[in-house]
Short mmCIF file of N, CA and C in Angstrom, two decimals:
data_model
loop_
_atom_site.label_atom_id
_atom_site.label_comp_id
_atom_site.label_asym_id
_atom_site.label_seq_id
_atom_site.Cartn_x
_atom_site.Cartn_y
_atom_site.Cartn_z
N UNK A 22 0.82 -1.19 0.00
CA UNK A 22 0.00 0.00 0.00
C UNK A 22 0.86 1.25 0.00
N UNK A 23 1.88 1.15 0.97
CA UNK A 23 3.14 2.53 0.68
C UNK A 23 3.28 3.12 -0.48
N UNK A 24 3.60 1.72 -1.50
CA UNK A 24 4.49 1.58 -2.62
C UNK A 24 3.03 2.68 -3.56
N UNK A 25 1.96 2.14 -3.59
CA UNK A 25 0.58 3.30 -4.13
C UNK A 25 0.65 4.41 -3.92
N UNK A 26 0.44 4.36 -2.45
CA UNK A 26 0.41 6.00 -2.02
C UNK A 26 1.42 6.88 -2.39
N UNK A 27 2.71 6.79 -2.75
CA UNK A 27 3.67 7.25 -3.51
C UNK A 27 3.40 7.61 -4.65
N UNK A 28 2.84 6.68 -5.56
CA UNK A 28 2.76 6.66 -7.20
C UNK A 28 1.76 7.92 -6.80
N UNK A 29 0.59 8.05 -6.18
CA UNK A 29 -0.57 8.83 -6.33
C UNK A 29 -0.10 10.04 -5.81
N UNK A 30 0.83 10.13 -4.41
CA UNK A 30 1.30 11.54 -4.51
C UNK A 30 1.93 12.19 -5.75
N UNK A 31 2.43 11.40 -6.27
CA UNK A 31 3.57 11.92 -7.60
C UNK A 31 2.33 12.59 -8.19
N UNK A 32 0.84 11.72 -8.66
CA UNK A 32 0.08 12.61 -9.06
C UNK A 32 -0.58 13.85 -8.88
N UNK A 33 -0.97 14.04 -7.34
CA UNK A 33 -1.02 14.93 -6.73
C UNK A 33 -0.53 16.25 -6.58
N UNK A 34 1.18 16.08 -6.82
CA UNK A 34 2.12 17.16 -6.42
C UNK A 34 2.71 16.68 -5.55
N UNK A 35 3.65 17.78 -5.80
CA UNK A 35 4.67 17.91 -4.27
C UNK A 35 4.48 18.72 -3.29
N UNK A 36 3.22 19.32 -3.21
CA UNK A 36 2.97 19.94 -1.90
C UNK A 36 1.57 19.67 -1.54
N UNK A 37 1.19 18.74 -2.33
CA UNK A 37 -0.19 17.77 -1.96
C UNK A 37 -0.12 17.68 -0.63
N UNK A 38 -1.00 16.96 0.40
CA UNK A 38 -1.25 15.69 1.24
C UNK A 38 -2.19 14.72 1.53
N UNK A 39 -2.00 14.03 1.34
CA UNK A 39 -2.73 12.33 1.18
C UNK A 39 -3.49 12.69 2.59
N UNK A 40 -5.30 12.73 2.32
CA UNK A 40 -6.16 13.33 3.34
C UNK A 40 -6.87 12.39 4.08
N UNK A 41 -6.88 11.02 2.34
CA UNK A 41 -8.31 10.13 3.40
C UNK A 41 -7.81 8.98 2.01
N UNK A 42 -7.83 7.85 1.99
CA UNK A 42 -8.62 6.79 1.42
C UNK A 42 -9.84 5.62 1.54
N UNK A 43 -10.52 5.97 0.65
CA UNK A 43 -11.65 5.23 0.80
C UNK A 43 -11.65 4.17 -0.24
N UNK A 44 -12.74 2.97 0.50
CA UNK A 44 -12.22 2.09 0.13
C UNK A 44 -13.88 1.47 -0.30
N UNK A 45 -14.45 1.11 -1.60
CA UNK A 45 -15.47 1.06 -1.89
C UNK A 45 -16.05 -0.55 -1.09
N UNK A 46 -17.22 -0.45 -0.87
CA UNK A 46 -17.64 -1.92 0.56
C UNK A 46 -17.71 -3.07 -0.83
N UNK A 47 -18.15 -2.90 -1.78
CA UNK A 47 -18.64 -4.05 -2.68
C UNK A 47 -17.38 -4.52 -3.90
N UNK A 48 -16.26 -3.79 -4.00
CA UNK A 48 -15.27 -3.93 -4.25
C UNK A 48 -13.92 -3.66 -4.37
N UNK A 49 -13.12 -4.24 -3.23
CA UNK A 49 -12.08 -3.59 -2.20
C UNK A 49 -10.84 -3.39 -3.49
N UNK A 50 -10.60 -3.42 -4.74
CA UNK A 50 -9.94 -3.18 -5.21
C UNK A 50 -10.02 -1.77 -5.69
N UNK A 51 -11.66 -0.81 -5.77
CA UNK A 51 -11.62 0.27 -6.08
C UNK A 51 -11.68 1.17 -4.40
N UNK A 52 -10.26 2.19 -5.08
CA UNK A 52 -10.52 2.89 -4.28
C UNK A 52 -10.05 4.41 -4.68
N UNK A 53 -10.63 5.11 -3.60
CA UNK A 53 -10.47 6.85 -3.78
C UNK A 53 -9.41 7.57 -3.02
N UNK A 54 -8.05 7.98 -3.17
CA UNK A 54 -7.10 8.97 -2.70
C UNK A 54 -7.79 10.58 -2.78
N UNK A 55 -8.12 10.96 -1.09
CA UNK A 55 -8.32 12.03 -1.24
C UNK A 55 -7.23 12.92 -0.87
N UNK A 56 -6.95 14.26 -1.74
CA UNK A 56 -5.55 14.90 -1.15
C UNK A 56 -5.80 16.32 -1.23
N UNK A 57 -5.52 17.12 -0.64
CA UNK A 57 -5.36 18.83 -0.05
C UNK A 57 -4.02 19.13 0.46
N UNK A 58 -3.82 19.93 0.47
CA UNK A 58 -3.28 21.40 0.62
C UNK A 58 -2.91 22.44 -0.24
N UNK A 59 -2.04 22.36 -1.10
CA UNK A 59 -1.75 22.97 -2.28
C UNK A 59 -2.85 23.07 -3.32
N UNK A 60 -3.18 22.34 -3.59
CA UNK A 60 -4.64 22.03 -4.27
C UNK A 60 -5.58 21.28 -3.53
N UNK A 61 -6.52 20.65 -4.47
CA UNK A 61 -7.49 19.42 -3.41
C UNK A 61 -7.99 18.58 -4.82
N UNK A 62 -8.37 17.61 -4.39
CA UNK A 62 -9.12 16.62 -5.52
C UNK A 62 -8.88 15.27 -5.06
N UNK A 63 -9.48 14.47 -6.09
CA UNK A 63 -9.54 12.79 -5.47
C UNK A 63 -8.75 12.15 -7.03
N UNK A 64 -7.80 11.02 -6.83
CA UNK A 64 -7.31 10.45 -7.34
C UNK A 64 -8.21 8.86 -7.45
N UNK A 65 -8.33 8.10 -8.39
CA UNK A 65 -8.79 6.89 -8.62
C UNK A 65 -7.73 5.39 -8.83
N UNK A 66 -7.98 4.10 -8.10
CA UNK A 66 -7.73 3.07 -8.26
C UNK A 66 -8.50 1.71 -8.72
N UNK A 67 -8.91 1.29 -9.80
CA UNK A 67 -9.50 0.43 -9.61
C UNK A 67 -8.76 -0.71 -9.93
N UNK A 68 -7.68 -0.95 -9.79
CA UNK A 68 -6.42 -2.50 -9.24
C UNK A 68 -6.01 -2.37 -7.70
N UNK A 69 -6.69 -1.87 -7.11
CA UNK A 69 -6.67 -2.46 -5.36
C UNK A 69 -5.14 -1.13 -5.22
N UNK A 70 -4.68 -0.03 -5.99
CA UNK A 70 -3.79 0.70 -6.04
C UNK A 70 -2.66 0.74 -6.36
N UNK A 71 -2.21 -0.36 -7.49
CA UNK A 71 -1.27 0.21 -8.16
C UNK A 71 -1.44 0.61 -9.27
N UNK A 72 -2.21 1.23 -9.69
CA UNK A 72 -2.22 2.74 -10.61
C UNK A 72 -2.82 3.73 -10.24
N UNK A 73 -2.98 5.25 -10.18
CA UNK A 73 -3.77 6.01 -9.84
C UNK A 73 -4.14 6.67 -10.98
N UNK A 74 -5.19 7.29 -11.20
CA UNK A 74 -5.43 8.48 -12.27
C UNK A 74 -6.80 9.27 -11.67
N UNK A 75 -6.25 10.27 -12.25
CA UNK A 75 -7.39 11.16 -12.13
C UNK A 75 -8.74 11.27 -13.28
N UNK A 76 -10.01 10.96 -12.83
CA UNK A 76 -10.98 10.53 -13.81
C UNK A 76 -11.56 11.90 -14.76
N UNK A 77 -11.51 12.75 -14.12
CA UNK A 77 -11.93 14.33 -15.31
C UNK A 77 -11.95 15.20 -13.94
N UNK A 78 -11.77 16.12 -14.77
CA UNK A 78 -11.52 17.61 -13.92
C UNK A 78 -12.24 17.92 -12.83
N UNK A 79 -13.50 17.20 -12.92
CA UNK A 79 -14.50 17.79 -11.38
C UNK A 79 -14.00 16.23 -10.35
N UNK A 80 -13.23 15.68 -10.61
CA UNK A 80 -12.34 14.93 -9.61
C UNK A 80 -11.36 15.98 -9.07
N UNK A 81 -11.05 16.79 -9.58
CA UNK A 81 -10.20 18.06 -9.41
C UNK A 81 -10.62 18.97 -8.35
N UNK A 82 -12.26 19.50 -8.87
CA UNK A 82 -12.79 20.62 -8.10
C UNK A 82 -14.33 19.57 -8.55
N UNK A 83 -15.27 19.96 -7.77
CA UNK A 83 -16.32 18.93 -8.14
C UNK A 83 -17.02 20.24 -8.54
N UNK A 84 -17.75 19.99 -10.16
CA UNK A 84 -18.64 21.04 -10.64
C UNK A 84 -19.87 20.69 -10.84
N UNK A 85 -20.85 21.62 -11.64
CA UNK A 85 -22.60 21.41 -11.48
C UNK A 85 -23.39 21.73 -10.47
N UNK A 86 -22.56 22.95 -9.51
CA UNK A 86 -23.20 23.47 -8.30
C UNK A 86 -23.60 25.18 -8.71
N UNK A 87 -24.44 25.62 -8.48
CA UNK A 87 -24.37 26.74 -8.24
C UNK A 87 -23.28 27.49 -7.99
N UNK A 88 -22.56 27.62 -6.84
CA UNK A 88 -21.08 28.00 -6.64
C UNK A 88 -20.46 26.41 -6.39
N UNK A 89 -18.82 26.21 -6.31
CA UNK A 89 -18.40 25.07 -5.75
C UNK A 89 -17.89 25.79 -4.38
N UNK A 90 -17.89 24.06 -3.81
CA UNK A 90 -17.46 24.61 -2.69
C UNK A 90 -16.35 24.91 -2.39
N UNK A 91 -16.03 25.94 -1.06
CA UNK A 91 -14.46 26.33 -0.83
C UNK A 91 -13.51 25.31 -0.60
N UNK A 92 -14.00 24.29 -0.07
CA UNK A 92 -12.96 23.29 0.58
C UNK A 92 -13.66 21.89 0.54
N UNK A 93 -12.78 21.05 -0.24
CA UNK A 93 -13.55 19.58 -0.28
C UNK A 93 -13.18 18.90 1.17
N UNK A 94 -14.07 18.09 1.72
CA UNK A 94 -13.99 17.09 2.65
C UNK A 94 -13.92 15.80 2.44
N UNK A 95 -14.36 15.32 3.91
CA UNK A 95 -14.20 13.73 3.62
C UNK A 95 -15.53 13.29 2.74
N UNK A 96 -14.93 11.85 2.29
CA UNK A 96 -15.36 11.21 1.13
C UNK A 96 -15.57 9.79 1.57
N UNK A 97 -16.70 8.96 1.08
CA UNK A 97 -17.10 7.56 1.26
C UNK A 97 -17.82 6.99 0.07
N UNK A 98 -17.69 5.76 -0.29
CA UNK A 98 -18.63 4.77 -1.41
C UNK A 98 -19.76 4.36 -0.33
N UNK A 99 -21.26 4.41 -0.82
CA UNK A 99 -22.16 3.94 -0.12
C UNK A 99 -22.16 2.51 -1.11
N UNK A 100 -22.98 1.36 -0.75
CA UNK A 100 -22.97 0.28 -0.71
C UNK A 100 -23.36 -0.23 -2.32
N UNK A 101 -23.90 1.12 -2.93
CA UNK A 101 -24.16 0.92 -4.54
C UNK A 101 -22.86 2.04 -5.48
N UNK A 102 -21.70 2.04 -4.28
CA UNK A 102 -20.47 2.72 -5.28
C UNK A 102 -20.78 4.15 -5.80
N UNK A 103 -21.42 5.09 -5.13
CA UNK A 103 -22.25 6.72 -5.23
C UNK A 103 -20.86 6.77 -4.39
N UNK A 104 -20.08 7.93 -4.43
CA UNK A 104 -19.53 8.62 -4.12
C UNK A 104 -20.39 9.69 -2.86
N UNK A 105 -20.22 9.75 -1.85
CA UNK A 105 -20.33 10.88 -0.90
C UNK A 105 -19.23 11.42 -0.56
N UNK A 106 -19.44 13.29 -0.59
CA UNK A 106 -18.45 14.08 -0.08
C UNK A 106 -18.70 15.61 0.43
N UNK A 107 -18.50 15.10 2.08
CA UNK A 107 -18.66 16.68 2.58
C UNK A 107 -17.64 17.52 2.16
N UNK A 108 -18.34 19.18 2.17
CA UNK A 108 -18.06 20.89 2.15
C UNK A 108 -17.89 21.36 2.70
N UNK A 109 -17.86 22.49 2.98
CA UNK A 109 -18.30 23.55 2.94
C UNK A 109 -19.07 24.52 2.13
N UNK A 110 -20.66 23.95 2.60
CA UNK A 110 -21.25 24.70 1.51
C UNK A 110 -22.79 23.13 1.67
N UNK A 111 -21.97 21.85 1.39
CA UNK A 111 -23.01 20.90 0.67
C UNK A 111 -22.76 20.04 1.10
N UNK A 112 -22.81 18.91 0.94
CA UNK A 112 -23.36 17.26 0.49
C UNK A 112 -23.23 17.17 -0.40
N UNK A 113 -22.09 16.56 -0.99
CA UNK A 113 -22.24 16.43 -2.72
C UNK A 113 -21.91 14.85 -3.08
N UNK A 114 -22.71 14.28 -3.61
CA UNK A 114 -23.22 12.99 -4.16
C UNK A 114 -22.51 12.79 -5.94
N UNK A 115 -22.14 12.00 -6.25
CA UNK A 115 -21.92 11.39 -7.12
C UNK A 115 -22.03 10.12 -7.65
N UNK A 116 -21.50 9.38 -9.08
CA UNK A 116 -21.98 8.27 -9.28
C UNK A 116 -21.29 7.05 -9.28
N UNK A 117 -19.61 7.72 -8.60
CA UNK A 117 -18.58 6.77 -8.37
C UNK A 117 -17.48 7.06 -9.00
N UNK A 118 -17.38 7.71 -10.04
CA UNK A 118 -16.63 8.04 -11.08
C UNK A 118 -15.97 9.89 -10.59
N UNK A 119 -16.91 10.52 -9.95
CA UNK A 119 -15.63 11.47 -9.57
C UNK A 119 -16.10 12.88 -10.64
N UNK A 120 -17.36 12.77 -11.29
CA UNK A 120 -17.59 13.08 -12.90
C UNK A 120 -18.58 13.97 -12.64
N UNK A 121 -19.55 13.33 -11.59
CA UNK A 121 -20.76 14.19 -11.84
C UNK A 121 -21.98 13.92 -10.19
N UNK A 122 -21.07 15.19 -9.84
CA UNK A 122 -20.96 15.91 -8.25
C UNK A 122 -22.44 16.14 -8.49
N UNK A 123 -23.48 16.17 -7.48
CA UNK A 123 -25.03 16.98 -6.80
C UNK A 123 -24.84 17.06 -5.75
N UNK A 124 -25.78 18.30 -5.33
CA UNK A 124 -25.85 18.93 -3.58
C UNK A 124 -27.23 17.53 -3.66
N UNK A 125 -26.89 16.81 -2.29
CA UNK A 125 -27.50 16.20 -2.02
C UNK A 125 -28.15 16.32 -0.48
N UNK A 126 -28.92 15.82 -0.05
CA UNK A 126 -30.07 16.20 1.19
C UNK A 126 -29.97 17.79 1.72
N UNK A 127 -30.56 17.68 3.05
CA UNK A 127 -31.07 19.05 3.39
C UNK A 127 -29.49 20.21 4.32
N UNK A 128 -28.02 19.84 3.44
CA UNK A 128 -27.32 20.67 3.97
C UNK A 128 -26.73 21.61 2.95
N UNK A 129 -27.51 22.30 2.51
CA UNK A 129 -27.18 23.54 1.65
C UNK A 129 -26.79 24.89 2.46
N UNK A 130 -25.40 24.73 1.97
CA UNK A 130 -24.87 25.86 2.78
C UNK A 130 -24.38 25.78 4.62
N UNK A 131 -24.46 24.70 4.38
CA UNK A 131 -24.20 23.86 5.89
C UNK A 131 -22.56 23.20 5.97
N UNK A 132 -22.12 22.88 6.59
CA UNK A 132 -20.32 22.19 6.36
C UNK A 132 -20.56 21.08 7.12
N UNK A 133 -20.25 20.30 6.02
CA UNK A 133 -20.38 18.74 6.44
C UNK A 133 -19.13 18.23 6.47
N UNK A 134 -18.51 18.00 8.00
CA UNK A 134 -17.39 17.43 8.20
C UNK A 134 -17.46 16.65 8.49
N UNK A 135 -18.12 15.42 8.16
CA UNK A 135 -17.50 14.36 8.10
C UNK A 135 -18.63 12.95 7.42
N UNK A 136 -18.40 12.00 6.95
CA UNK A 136 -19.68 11.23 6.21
C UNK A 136 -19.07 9.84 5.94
N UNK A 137 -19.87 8.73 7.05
CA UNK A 137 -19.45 7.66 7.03
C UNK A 137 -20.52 6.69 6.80
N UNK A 138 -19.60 5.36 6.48
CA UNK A 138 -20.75 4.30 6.44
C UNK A 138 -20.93 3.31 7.55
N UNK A 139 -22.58 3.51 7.83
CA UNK A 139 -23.35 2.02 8.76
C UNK A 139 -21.91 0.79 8.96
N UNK A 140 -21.07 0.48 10.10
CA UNK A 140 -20.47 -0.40 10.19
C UNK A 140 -20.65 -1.98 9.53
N UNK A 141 -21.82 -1.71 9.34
CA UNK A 141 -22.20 -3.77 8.97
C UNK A 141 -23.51 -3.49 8.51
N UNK A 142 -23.73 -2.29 7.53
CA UNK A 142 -24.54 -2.15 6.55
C UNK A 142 -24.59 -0.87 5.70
N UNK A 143 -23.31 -1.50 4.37
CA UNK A 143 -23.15 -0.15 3.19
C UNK A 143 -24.37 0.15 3.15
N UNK A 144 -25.79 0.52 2.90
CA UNK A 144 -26.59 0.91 2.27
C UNK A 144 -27.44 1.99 3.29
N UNK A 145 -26.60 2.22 4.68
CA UNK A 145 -26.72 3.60 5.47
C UNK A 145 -25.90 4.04 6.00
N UNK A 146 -26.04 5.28 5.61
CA UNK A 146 -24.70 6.66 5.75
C UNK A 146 -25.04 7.56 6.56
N UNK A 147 -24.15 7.80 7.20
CA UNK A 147 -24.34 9.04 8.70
C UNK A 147 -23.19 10.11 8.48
N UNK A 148 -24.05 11.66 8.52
CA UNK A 148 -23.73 12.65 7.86
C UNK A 148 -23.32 13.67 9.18
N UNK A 149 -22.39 14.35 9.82
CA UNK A 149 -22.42 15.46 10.43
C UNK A 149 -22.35 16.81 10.14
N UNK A 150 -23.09 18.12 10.31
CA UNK A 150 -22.88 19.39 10.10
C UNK A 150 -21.56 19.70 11.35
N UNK A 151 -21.31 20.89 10.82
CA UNK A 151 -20.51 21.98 11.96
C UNK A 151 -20.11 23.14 11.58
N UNK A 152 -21.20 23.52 11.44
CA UNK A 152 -21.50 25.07 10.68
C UNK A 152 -21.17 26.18 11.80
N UNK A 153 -19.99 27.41 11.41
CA UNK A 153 -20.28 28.35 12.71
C UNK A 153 -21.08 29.16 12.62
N UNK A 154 -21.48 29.82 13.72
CA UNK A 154 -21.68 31.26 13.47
C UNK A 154 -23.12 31.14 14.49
N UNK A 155 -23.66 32.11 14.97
CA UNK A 155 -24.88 32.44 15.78
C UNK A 155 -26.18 32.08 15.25
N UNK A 156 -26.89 30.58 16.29
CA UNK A 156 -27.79 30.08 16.02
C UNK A 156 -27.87 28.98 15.00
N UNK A 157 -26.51 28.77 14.66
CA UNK A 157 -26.04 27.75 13.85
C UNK A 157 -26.20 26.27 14.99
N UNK A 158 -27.23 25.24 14.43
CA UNK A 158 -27.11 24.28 15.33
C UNK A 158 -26.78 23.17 14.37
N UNK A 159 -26.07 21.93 15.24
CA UNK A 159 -25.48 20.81 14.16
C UNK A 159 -25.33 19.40 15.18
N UNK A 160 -25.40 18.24 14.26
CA UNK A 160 -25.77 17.19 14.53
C UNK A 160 -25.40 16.27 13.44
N UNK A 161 -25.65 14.85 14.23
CA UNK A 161 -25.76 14.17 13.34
C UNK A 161 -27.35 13.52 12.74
N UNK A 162 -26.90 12.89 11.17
CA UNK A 162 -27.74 12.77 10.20
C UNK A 162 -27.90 11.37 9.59
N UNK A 163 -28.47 10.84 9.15
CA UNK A 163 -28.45 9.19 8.49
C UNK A 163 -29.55 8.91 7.41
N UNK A 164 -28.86 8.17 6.31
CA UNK A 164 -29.70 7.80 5.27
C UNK A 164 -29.69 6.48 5.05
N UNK A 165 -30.60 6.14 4.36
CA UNK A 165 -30.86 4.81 4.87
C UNK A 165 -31.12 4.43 3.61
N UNK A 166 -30.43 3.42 2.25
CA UNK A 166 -30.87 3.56 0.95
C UNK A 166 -31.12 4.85 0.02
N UNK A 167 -32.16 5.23 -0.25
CA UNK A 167 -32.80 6.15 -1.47
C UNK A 167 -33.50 7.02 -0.21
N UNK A 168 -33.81 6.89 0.62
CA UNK A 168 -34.99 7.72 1.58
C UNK A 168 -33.85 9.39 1.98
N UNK A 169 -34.99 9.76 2.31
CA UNK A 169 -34.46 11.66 2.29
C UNK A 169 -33.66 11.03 3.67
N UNK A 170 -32.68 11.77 4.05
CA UNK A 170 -31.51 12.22 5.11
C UNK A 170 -32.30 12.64 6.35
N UNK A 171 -32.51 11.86 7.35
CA UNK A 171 -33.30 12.48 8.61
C UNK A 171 -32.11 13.03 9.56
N UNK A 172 -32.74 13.64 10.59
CA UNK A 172 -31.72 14.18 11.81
C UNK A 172 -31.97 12.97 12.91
N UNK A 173 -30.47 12.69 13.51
CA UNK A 173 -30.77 11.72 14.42
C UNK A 173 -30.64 12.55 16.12
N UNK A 174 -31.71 12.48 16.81
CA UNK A 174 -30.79 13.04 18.39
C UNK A 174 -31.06 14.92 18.28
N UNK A 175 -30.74 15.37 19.07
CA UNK A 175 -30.84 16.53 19.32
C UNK A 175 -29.76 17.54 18.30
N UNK A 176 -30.09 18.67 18.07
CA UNK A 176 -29.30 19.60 17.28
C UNK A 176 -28.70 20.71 18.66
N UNK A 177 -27.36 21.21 18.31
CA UNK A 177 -26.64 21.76 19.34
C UNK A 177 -25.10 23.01 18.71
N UNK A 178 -25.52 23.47 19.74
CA UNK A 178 -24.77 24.82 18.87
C UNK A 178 -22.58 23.99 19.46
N UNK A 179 -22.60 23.21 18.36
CA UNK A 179 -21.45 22.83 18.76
C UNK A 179 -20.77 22.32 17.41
N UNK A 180 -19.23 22.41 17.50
CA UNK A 180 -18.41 21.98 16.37
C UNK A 180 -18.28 20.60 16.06
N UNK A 181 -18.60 20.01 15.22
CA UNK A 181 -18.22 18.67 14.81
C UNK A 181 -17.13 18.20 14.25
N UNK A 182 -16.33 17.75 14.52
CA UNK A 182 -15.09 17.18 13.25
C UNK A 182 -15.30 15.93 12.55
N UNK A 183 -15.33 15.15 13.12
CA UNK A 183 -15.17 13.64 12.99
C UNK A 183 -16.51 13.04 13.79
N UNK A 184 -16.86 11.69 12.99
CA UNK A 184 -17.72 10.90 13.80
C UNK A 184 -17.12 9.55 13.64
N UNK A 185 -17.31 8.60 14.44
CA UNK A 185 -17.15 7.20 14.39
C UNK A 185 -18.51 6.65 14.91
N UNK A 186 -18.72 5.10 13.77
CA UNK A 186 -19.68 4.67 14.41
C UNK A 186 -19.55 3.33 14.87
N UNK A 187 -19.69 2.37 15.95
CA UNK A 187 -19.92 1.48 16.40
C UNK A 187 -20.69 0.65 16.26
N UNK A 188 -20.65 -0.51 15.64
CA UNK A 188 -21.58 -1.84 15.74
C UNK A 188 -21.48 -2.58 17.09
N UNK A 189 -22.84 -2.61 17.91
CA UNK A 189 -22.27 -2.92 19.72
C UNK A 189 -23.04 -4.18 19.15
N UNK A 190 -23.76 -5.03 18.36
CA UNK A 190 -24.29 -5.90 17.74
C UNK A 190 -25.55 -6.13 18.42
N UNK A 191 -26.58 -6.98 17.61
CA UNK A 191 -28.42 -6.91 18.13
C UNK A 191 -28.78 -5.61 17.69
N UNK A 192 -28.24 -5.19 16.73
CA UNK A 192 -28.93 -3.79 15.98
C UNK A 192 -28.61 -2.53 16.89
N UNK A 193 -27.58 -2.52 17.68
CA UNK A 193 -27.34 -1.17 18.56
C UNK A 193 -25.97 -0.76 18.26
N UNK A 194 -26.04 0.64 17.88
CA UNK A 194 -24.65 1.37 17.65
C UNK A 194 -24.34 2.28 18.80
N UNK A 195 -23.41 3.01 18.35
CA UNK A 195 -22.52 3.60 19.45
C UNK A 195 -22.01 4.56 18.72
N UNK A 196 -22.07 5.86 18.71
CA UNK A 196 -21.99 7.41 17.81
C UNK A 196 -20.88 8.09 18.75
N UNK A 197 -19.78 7.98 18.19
CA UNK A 197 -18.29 9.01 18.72
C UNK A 197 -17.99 9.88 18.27
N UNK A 198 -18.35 11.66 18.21
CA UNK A 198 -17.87 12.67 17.45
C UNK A 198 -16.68 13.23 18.53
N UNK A 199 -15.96 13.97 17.87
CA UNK A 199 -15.07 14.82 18.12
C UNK A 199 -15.67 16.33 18.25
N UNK A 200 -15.89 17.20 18.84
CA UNK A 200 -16.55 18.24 19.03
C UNK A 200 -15.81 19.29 20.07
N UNK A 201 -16.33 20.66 19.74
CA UNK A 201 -15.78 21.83 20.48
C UNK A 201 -17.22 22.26 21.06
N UNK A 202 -17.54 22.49 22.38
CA UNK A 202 -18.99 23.21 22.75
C UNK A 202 -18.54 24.57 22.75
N UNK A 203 -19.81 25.05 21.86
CA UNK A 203 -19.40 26.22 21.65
C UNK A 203 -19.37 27.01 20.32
N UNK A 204 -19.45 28.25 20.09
CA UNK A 204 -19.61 28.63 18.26
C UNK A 204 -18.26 29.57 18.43
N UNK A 205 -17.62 29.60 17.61
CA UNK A 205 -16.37 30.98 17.55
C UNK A 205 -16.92 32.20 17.26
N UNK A 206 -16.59 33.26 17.92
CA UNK A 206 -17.41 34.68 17.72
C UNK A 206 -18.54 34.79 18.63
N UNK A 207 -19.03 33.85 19.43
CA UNK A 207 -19.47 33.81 20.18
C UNK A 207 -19.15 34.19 21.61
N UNK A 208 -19.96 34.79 22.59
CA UNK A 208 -19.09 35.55 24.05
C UNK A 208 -19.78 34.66 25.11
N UNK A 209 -19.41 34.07 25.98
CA UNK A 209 -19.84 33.04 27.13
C UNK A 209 -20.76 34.02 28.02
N UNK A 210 -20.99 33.30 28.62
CA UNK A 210 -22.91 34.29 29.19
C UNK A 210 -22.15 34.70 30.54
#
C-alpha cells in the first residue's frame, strides 16, 4: 500500500497531502485517494492501487453546483459505489466516477465534516454538520438507501469534526464525534 500511495502523490504534487482513502464496501480493489493542501481533488484506483489516475476535472474541483465549494472534505462509497463528499457549503453525491458531483439532502450551505458508512450495513450513511456562526445548530444525520436524510438526536450549537460509528451488535450502535462546545465569535454568558 506505501508503494501506491507514492505513485498517487507523484500525481497529486509535491505539496499535496494524502487526506483520506476510501475504500469502496462491494469492491475492495476500487478505491479513492483524497488529497489537499496545495490544491485538493480525489485520485482513482480500480487495481486495489497500483495505478492512480485522475478521472476528469471535477475529480479536481467537483462542478454542477451553483457556486463550488471552498474546501472539499471527507469522502465515502455507499454500498451501490455513489460517491459521498462533505463541504463547505453541501453534500455532494456522485456516481462513483468522480464526474458528476449533486448537492444532495437538506445541507445547503451547511459544512459537512464528516460522512461515514453504517459499520455492517453499506446501504446507510451518517452525515455530520458543523457550521459556525450564531444560532447555527449541528448534529448528526443518516440515510438509509434512497430515503431523504433524517436528523438523528438533538441539534446543538457545537463543532463537529469527525464521527465514528460502532456496531455494539443486536442492531445497537454507538456514535463518537469529536466536538468543540461552543460557536467561535461567540461571548460566554
Amino acid at each position: 500500500f506505501c508503494v501506491a500511495m507514492l505513485s498517487a502523490r507523484a500525481l497529486a504534487g509535491p505539496i499535496e497531502q494524502l487526506a483520506q482513502v476510501a475504500v469502496h464496501p462491494g469492491e475492495p480493489d476500487v478505491l479513492v485517494l483524497r488529497y489537499e493542501a496545495g490544491g485538493e481533488g480525489l485520485v482513482f484506483s480500480r487495481d486495489a492501487g497500483a495505478t492512480w489516475q485522475a478521472m476528469c476535472a471535477s475529480a479536481m474541483r467537483p462542478s454542477g453546483l451553483d457556486s463550488p465549494p471552498s474546501r472539499l472534505g471527507r469522502v465515502v462509497f455507499d454500498g451501490d459505489g455513489r460517491l459521498y463528499m462533505g463541504t463547505f457549503g453541501a453534500l455532494l453525491r456522485d456516481d462513483g466516477t468522480g464526474c458528476e458531483w449533486s448537492a444532495d439532502g437538506p445541507f445547503a450551505d451547511k459544512w459537512v465534516s464528516d460522512v461515514t458508512r453504517h459499520p455492517s450495513d453499506a446501504s446507510v450513511l451518517f452525515a455530520i454538520t458543523s457550521t459556525g456562526g450564531e444560532g447555527e445548530m449541528n448534529g448528526v444525520y443518516r440515510r438509509v438507501g434512497e430515503m431523504p436524510w433524517e436528523a438523528l438526536g438533538t441539534r446543538e450549537p457545537i463543532l463537529i469534526s469527525r464521527l465514528h460509528v460502532i456496531d455494539r451488535g443486536e442492531g445497537m450502535l454507538r456514535f463518537y464525534v469529536s466536538a468543540v462546545n461552543g460557536m467561535l465569535g461567540t461571548a460566554p454568558d
